[in-house]
Coordinates of C-alpha atoms in Angstrom, one line a residue:
S1 CA -76.2 84.9 30.7
P2 CA -75.5 82.3 33.3
R3 CA -72.8 80.7 31.1
L4 CA -70.9 84.0 30.7
I5 CA -71.1 84.6 34.5
R6 CA -69.6 81.2 35.2
R7 CA -66.8 81.8 32.6
R8 CA -65.8 85.2 34.2
T9 CA -66.0 83.7 37.7
F10 CA -63.6 80.9 36.7
S11 CA -61.2 83.3 35.0
F12 CA -61.2 85.5 38.1
S13 CA -60.4 82.5 40.3
I14 CA -57.4 81.6 38.2
A15 CA -56.1 85.1 38.4
I16 CA -56.4 85.1 42.2
A17 CA -54.6 81.7 42.4
F18 CA -51.7 83.0 40.1
V19 CA -51.2 86.1 42.2
A20 CA -51.2 84.1 45.4
S21 CA -48.6 81.7 44.0
S22 CA -46.4 84.5 42.9
L23 CA -46.5 86.0 46.4
V24 CA -45.5 82.7 48.0
R25 CA -42.5 82.3 45.6
A26 CA -41.3 85.9 46.2
R27 CA -41.3 85.6 50.0
P28 CA -37.8 83.9 50.3
I29 CA -36.3 86.5 47.9
R30 CA -37.6 89.4 49.9
A31 CA -36.3 87.8 53.1
F32 CA -32.8 87.4 51.6
A33 CA -32.9 91.1 50.5
R34 CA -33.9 92.2 54.0
R35 CA -31.0 90.2 55.6
A36 CA -28.5 91.6 53.0
S37 CA -29.6 95.1 53.7
A38 CA -29.2 94.6 57.5
A39 CA -25.7 93.2 57.0
R40 CA -24.7 96.3 55.0
T41 CA -26.1 98.6 57.7
I42 CA -24.0 96.7 60.4
A43 CA -20.9 96.9 58.3
R44 CA -21.2 100.6 57.8
R45 CA -21.6 101.2 61.6
A46 CA -18.8 98.8 62.6
P47 CA -15.4 100.4 63.6
P48 CA -12.5 100.1 61.1
P49 CA -10.2 97.1 61.5
A50 CA -7.0 97.4 63.6
S51 CA -3.8 98.1 61.7
P52 CA -1.7 95.0 61.2
A53 CA 1.4 94.6 63.4
P54 CA 4.6 96.1 61.8
R55 CA 6.6 93.6 59.9
S56 CA 10.4 93.0 59.8
F57 CA 12.4 95.5 57.8
V58 CA 12.5 93.2 54.7
R59 CA 9.2 93.1 52.9
R60 CA 8.8 89.6 51.4
P61 CA 7.6 89.8 47.8
P62 CA 5.8 86.8 46.2
P63 CA 7.9 83.9 45.2
R64 CA 9.6 84.2 41.9
S65 CA 10.8 81.5 39.5
S66 CA 14.3 80.6 38.6
A67 CA 15.5 80.0 35.1
H68 CA 14.8 76.3 35.7
G69 CA 11.2 77.0 36.5
R70 CA 11.4 76.2 40.2
A71 CA 9.8 78.5 42.8
L72 CA 12.2 80.5 44.9
A73 CA 11.1 81.5 48.4
V74 CA 12.3 84.7 49.8
M75 CA 14.4 83.8 52.8
P76 CA 12.5 84.1 56.2
S77 CA 14.3 85.4 59.2
P78 CA 15.8 82.5 61.1
S79 CA 14.1 83.9 64.2
D80 CA 10.8 83.0 62.6
G81 CA 11.5 79.4 63.2
G82 CA 9.6 78.4 60.1
K83 CA 6.3 76.6 60.4
D84 CA 7.8 74.2 63.0
P85 CA 8.3 76.3 66.2
S86 CA 10.6 73.6 67.6
A87 CA 13.1 73.9 64.7
R88 CA 16.3 75.5 65.7
P89 CA 17.2 78.5 63.5
L90 CA 20.2 77.9 61.2
K91 CA 23.4 79.7 62.1
Y92 CA 25.9 80.3 59.3
V93 CA 29.6 81.3 59.1
D94 CA 30.7 83.0 55.9
A95 CA 34.3 81.8 56.0
G96 CA 35.5 84.0 53.1
A97 CA 34.4 87.5 52.3
N98 CA 36.0 90.7 51.0
L99 CA 34.4 93.4 53.1
L100 CA 37.1 96.0 52.1
D101 CA 35.9 95.9 48.5
S102 CA 34.9 99.2 47.0
M103 CA 31.4 97.9 46.1
Y104 CA 30.4 98.1 49.8
R105 CA 31.5 101.8 49.6
G106 CA 29.2 102.3 46.6
T107 CA 31.8 102.3 43.9
Y108 CA 31.6 100.0 40.9
H109 CA 34.4 100.0 38.3
S110 CA 35.6 103.3 39.6
K111 CA 32.1 104.9 39.3
R112 CA 30.2 106.0 42.4
R113 CA 26.7 104.6 42.4
H114 CA 25.4 104.9 46.0
E115 CA 26.4 105.7 49.6
P116 CA 28.5 103.2 51.6
D117 CA 26.2 100.5 52.9
L118 CA 28.3 97.9 54.7
D119 CA 26.4 98.4 57.9
I120 CA 23.2 97.5 56.1
V121 CA 24.8 94.5 54.5
L122 CA 26.0 93.2 57.9
R123 CA 22.7 93.9 59.5
R124 CA 20.9 91.9 56.8
A125 CA 23.4 89.0 57.3
F126 CA 22.8 88.9 61.0
E127 CA 19.0 88.9 60.5
R128 CA 19.4 86.0 58.1
G129 CA 21.3 83.9 60.5
V130 CA 25.0 84.7 59.8
R131 CA 26.9 84.9 63.0
E132 CA 30.5 85.1 61.9
V133 CA 32.3 86.4 58.8
I134 CA 36.0 86.0 58.0
S135 CA 37.1 88.9 55.7
L136 CA 40.3 88.5 53.6
A137 CA 43.2 90.8 53.0
G138 CA 45.3 91.0 49.9
T139 CA 48.3 93.2 50.9
A140 CA 50.0 94.4 54.0
K141 CA 48.2 97.7 53.7
E142 CA 44.9 96.0 53.3
S143 CA 45.7 93.9 56.4
E144 CA 46.1 97.1 58.4
D145 CA 42.9 98.6 56.9
L146 CA 41.0 95.4 57.7
A147 CA 42.2 95.5 61.3
E148 CA 40.9 99.1 61.5
L149 CA 37.6 98.2 60.0
I150 CA 37.1 95.3 62.4
G151 CA 37.9 97.5 65.3
R152 CA 35.3 100.1 64.1
L153 CA 32.7 97.4 63.6
D154 CA 33.3 95.9 67.1
G155 CA 32.8 99.4 68.5
D156 CA 29.6 99.9 66.6
S157 CA 28.3 96.5 67.7
A158 CA 29.1 97.3 71.4
K159 CA 27.1 100.6 71.1
A160 CA 24.1 98.9 69.4
E161 CA 21.1 98.0 71.4
G162 CA 21.6 94.5 72.8
G163 CA 25.2 94.5 71.5
E164 CA 24.2 91.9 68.9
G165 CA 25.5 91.7 65.4
V166 CA 27.8 89.8 63.0
R167 CA 31.3 89.2 64.5
V168 CA 33.9 89.9 61.8
F169 CA 37.4 88.4 61.8
G170 CA 40.2 88.9 59.4
T171 CA 43.4 87.6 57.8
V172 CA 46.9 89.0 57.3
G173 CA 48.6 88.3 54.0
V174 CA 49.5 89.0 50.4
H175 CA 47.4 87.7 47.5
P176 CA 49.5 85.9 44.8
T177 CA 48.5 88.4 42.2
R178 CA 49.8 91.2 44.5
C179 CA 53.1 89.6 45.4
A180 CA 55.0 91.7 42.9
E181 CA 54.1 94.8 44.8
A182 CA 55.3 93.3 48.1
F183 CA 58.3 91.2 47.2
A184 CA 59.7 92.6 43.9
V185 CA 60.5 95.8 42.0
R186 CA 60.1 96.7 38.4
R187 CA 63.1 96.8 36.2
K188 CA 64.2 100.3 35.2
A189 CA 63.6 99.4 31.5
A190 CA 60.5 97.4 32.2
A191 CA 59.4 94.9 29.6
P192 CA 55.8 94.8 28.3
R193 CA 53.4 93.6 31.1
N194 CA 52.0 90.7 29.2
E195 CA 52.5 88.6 26.1
S196 CA 49.9 90.4 24.1
E197 CA 52.1 93.4 24.3
G198 CA 55.0 91.4 22.9
G199 CA 57.0 90.5 26.0
D200 CA 57.3 88.1 28.9
P201 CA 55.6 89.6 32.1
A202 CA 58.2 87.9 34.3
A203 CA 60.9 90.0 32.7
A204 CA 59.4 93.2 34.1
W205 CA 60.1 92.2 37.8
V206 CA 63.1 91.4 39.9
P207 CA 63.0 90.2 43.5
K208 CA 63.6 92.7 46.2
T209 CA 66.8 92.3 48.3
E210 CA 66.7 89.7 51.1
Q211 CA 66.7 92.4 53.7
E212 CA 63.7 94.1 52.1
R213 CA 61.8 90.8 51.9
D214 CA 62.6 90.2 55.6
E215 CA 61.2 93.6 56.5
M216 CA 57.9 92.6 54.8
I217 CA 57.8 89.3 56.6
R218 CA 58.4 91.0 60.0
R219 CA 55.6 93.5 59.2
L220 CA 53.2 90.7 58.5
I221 CA 54.3 88.8 61.6
R222 CA 53.7 92.0 63.7
L223 CA 50.2 92.4 62.2
C224 CA 49.4 88.8 63.0
N225 CA 50.5 88.9 66.6
E226 CA 48.6 92.2 67.2
G227 CA 45.5 90.6 65.7
K228 CA 45.9 87.4 67.7
E229 CA 45.9 89.5 71.0
S230 CA 42.4 90.9 70.2
G231 CA 41.2 87.6 68.6
N232 CA 40.5 89.5 65.3
V233 CA 43.1 87.8 63.1
V234 CA 42.5 84.1 62.5
A235 CA 44.7 83.1 59.5
V236 CA 47.6 84.0 57.2
G237 CA 46.5 84.9 53.7
E238 CA 45.0 85.1 51.3
C239 CA 48.3 83.6 50.0
G240 CA 49.0 80.9 47.4
L241 CA 49.4 80.6 43.6
D242 CA 47.4 82.0 40.7
Y243 CA 48.5 80.8 37.2
A244 CA 45.4 82.2 35.5
R245 CA 46.5 85.8 36.0
L246 CA 50.2 85.9 35.5
Q247 CA 50.0 89.3 33.8
F248 CA 49.8 90.7 37.4
C249 CA 52.6 88.7 38.9
P250 CA 54.9 86.1 37.4
K251 CA 55.3 82.6 38.8
D252 CA 58.7 83.0 40.3
I253 CA 57.6 86.1 42.3
Q254 CA 54.4 84.3 43.4
H255 CA 56.5 81.4 44.7
L256 CA 58.8 83.8 46.5
G257 CA 55.8 85.5 48.2
L258 CA 54.2 82.1 49.1
R259 CA 57.3 80.8 50.8
A260 CA 57.7 84.0 52.7
Q261 CA 54.1 83.7 54.1
L262 CA 54.6 80.1 55.0
R263 CA 57.3 81.4 57.3
V264 CA 54.8 83.9 58.8
A265 CA 52.3 81.1 59.4
S266 CA 55.0 78.9 61.0
E267 CA 56.2 81.7 63.4
T268 CA 52.7 82.9 64.4
N269 CA 51.1 79.4 64.5
L270 CA 48.1 80.6 62.5
P271 CA 46.3 78.5 59.8
L272 CA 46.8 79.2 56.1
Y273 CA 44.2 80.8 54.0
L274 CA 45.2 79.5 50.5
H275 CA 44.4 80.8 47.0
N276 CA 44.7 78.3 44.2
R277 CA 43.9 79.0 40.5
E278 CA 45.1 76.6 37.9
S279 CA 48.1 75.8 40.1
G280 CA 47.0 72.8 42.2
A281 CA 49.9 70.5 41.5
D282 CA 52.6 73.2 42.2
L283 CA 50.8 74.5 45.3
Y284 CA 50.6 70.9 46.7
D285 CA 54.3 70.4 46.1
V286 CA 55.3 73.6 47.9
L287 CA 53.1 72.7 50.9
L288 CA 54.4 69.1 51.0
E289 CA 57.9 70.5 51.1
H290 CA 57.1 72.6 54.1
R291 CA 54.8 70.1 55.8
D292 CA 57.1 69.4 58.8
E293 CA 57.4 73.1 59.8
L294 CA 53.7 73.8 59.2
G295 CA 52.3 70.6 60.6
D296 CA 50.6 70.3 64.0
G297 CA 52.6 67.3 65.2
D298 CA 50.7 64.6 63.2
G299 CA 51.7 65.9 59.8
N300 CA 48.5 67.8 59.2
I301 CA 48.7 71.4 58.0
R302 CA 46.0 73.7 59.4
G303 CA 44.5 75.7 56.5
I304 CA 41.9 76.0 53.8
V305 CA 42.1 76.0 50.0
H306 CA 39.4 78.5 49.3
S307 CA 37.1 79.0 46.3
F308 CA 38.1 75.6 45.1
D309 CA 37.2 74.8 41.5
E310 CA 39.6 72.0 40.4
S311 CA 39.1 68.2 40.3
V312 CA 38.4 65.7 43.0
E313 CA 41.9 64.3 42.6
V314 CA 43.5 67.7 43.4
A315 CA 41.1 68.2 46.3
E316 CA 42.1 64.8 47.7
R317 CA 45.8 65.7 47.6
F318 CA 45.1 68.8 49.5
M319 CA 43.0 67.0 52.1
S320 CA 45.7 64.4 52.5
L321 CA 47.8 67.3 54.0
G322 CA 45.0 68.0 56.5
L323 CA 43.5 71.0 54.6
Y324 CA 39.9 71.9 54.3
I325 CA 38.2 72.8 51.0
G326 CA 36.3 76.1 50.7
V327 CA 33.3 76.3 48.3
N328 CA 31.3 79.3 47.0
G329 CA 29.4 80.2 43.9
C330 CA 32.5 79.9 41.7
S331 CA 33.0 76.4 43.0
L332 CA 29.5 75.4 41.9
K333 CA 29.1 76.7 38.3
T334 CA 29.2 73.6 36.2
A335 CA 27.9 70.0 36.3
E336 CA 31.6 68.9 36.8
N337 CA 31.8 71.3 39.8
L338 CA 28.7 69.8 41.3
E339 CA 30.1 66.3 40.9
V340 CA 33.2 67.4 42.8
A341 CA 31.1 68.8 45.6
K342 CA 29.0 65.7 45.7
R343 CA 32.1 63.4 46.1
L344 CA 34.0 65.5 48.7
P345 CA 33.4 64.5 52.3
L346 CA 31.2 67.0 54.2
E347 CA 33.6 66.9 57.1
R348 CA 36.2 68.6 55.0
L349 CA 34.1 71.4 53.4
V350 CA 33.7 75.0 54.5
L351 CA 31.0 77.4 53.2
E352 CA 32.0 80.9 52.0
T353 CA 30.7 83.5 49.6
D354 CA 33.9 85.3 48.4
C355 CA 31.6 88.3 48.3
P356 CA 31.1 90.7 46.6
W357 CA 32.1 88.2 43.9
C358 CA 31.1 84.6 43.0
D359 CA 27.3 85.0 43.0
I360 CA 25.2 82.0 41.9
R361 CA 23.5 82.9 38.6
P362 CA 20.6 81.3 36.9
S363 CA 22.9 80.0 34.1
H364 CA 25.0 78.1 36.7
A365 CA 24.4 74.3 37.1
G366 CA 24.0 74.8 40.9
A367 CA 21.1 77.3 40.5
K368 CA 18.6 74.5 40.2
Y369 CA 19.1 73.8 43.9
V370 CA 18.7 77.4 45.2
R371 CA 15.6 77.8 47.3
T372 CA 16.4 81.2 48.9
A373 CA 15.9 84.4 46.9
F374 CA 17.1 87.9 47.8
P375 CA 15.3 90.7 46.0
A376 CA 17.8 92.9 44.3
K377 CA 18.1 96.2 42.4
K378 CA 20.7 97.3 39.9
E379 CA 23.5 99.5 41.5
K380 CA 22.3 102.5 39.5
Q381 CA 18.8 102.2 41.1
Y382 CA 20.0 101.3 44.6
N383 CA 20.3 103.6 47.6
R384 CA 20.4 103.1 51.4
E385 CA 16.7 103.3 51.8
L386 CA 16.1 100.6 49.2
G387 CA 18.9 98.6 50.9
R388 CA 16.6 97.8 53.8
E389 CA 14.6 95.6 51.4
F390 CA 17.0 94.9 48.5
C391 CA 20.5 93.6 47.8
V392 CA 22.4 94.9 44.8
K393 CA 22.1 92.7 41.7
N394 CA 25.1 90.5 41.1
R395 CA 26.8 91.9 44.3
T396 CA 27.1 89.0 46.7
E397 CA 26.8 89.5 50.4
P398 CA 27.5 87.3 53.5
C399 CA 23.8 86.4 53.6
H400 CA 24.1 84.6 50.3
V401 CA 26.0 81.8 52.1
A402 CA 22.6 80.3 52.6
Q403 CA 22.4 79.7 48.8
V404 CA 25.8 78.1 48.8
A405 CA 24.6 75.7 51.5
E406 CA 21.5 74.9 49.5
V407 CA 23.5 74.0 46.4
V408 CA 26.0 71.8 48.3
A409 CA 23.0 70.1 50.0
G410 CA 21.3 69.6 46.6
A411 CA 24.4 68.2 45.0
K412 CA 24.9 65.7 47.8
G413 CA 21.3 64.9 48.3
A414 CA 21.7 65.9 51.9
D415 CA 19.7 68.0 54.4
V416 CA 20.5 71.7 54.3
R417 CA 20.6 71.8 58.1
E418 CA 23.2 69.0 58.2
V419 CA 25.4 70.8 55.7
V420 CA 25.2 74.2 57.6
E421 CA 25.9 72.6 61.0
V422 CA 28.7 70.3 59.9
C423 CA 30.4 73.1 57.9
R424 CA 30.2 75.5 60.8
R425 CA 31.9 72.9 63.1
N426 CA 34.6 72.6 60.5
V427 CA 35.2 76.4 60.7
Y428 CA 35.6 76.2 64.4
D429 CA 37.9 73.2 64.2
L430 CA 40.1 75.1 61.7
F431 CA 40.1 78.7 63.1
G432 CA 39.2 78.1 66.7
S433 CA 36.1 79.3 68.6
L434 CA 36.0 82.7 66.8
E435 CA 35.7 84.6 70.1
K436 CA 36.7 88.2 70.6
R437 CA 39.2 88.9 73.5

């Protein structure tokens, strides 16, 4: 019927309109799909990207957090210049290291863990901005061994491409805990070595004859003069007093050894590298007694009291004699230590590590100021190949002097660059220009 025809025509028109509308809406989707397909085709035909340029030998892992929740940045090479290309790279001096220690030969507590890696340690130090290291001796034999090591390192540096590397200098002297070996002999019927064994440790030792002590003094003077000719020896020490470890050497023998080495310093005109542990008042009195013979004409004694961890008052007494104060991780453990570092004038401070000891640990008060992290492996896991990227956990290296600078700067509210540059000038003022001859 006409009505049915009109109804079907109307329905057909609606269907056509619906299909047309759908086609219009689908057009942008199809266009997007065509563009995506073309992009995939181009990507498949494109050549592979070029390999990235090789990086420096230390891979920089992502920042980690300290025990205080602060981000620690892995130290960039000073040659990077940081984000500001005009910034001068920091140059450090580690004014107190123990490069003869067995840890750098891979031995820990008499157990061999890895191959010797001192060359890797010094290479890392140089790439991290350390330019000079002063290594310490604790006996006459160690003084000779250190001179041999420095000569070997100088030869290796001369052979290296460009001849660049850390310049190592040394000292000549006898540590207070080792003075019994150098200036005394055991009694034939030796008493127990310490009070826990039921005796007085001082009773176990008697001084050597004056002639024997003079022979030791002449030996030290000879080593100093030989080292001065090459520029490798810069101080007499590590000498001083240590009342915290009297089981190794009694007080009277320590005093005997200290006075003998003050004579060495006077005759060779070298600065003193002083050890002080729980003995500040006595050490000051001995130095004051010898001030005239040790002074440089104005009453000042050239020297450093290293690894300082006593009070501001004790430090001020030492500084009144003209001495510098050396600080490392052991100087910055507690809140009281940080207060001392804050109050001491920067112009009298010297940065050192006392490596492989005196690391700055997360539990130390100074750790909150550390910004430079050095990835590390336990000595049991470590080897020379890993040494290109990792330090040994809890074994300090000269490169860690950067952390000491950061803690000192944090305690003082000062700029790290200022701390590093002023302390470096202090080292040169004390030990000279640190140039090889």
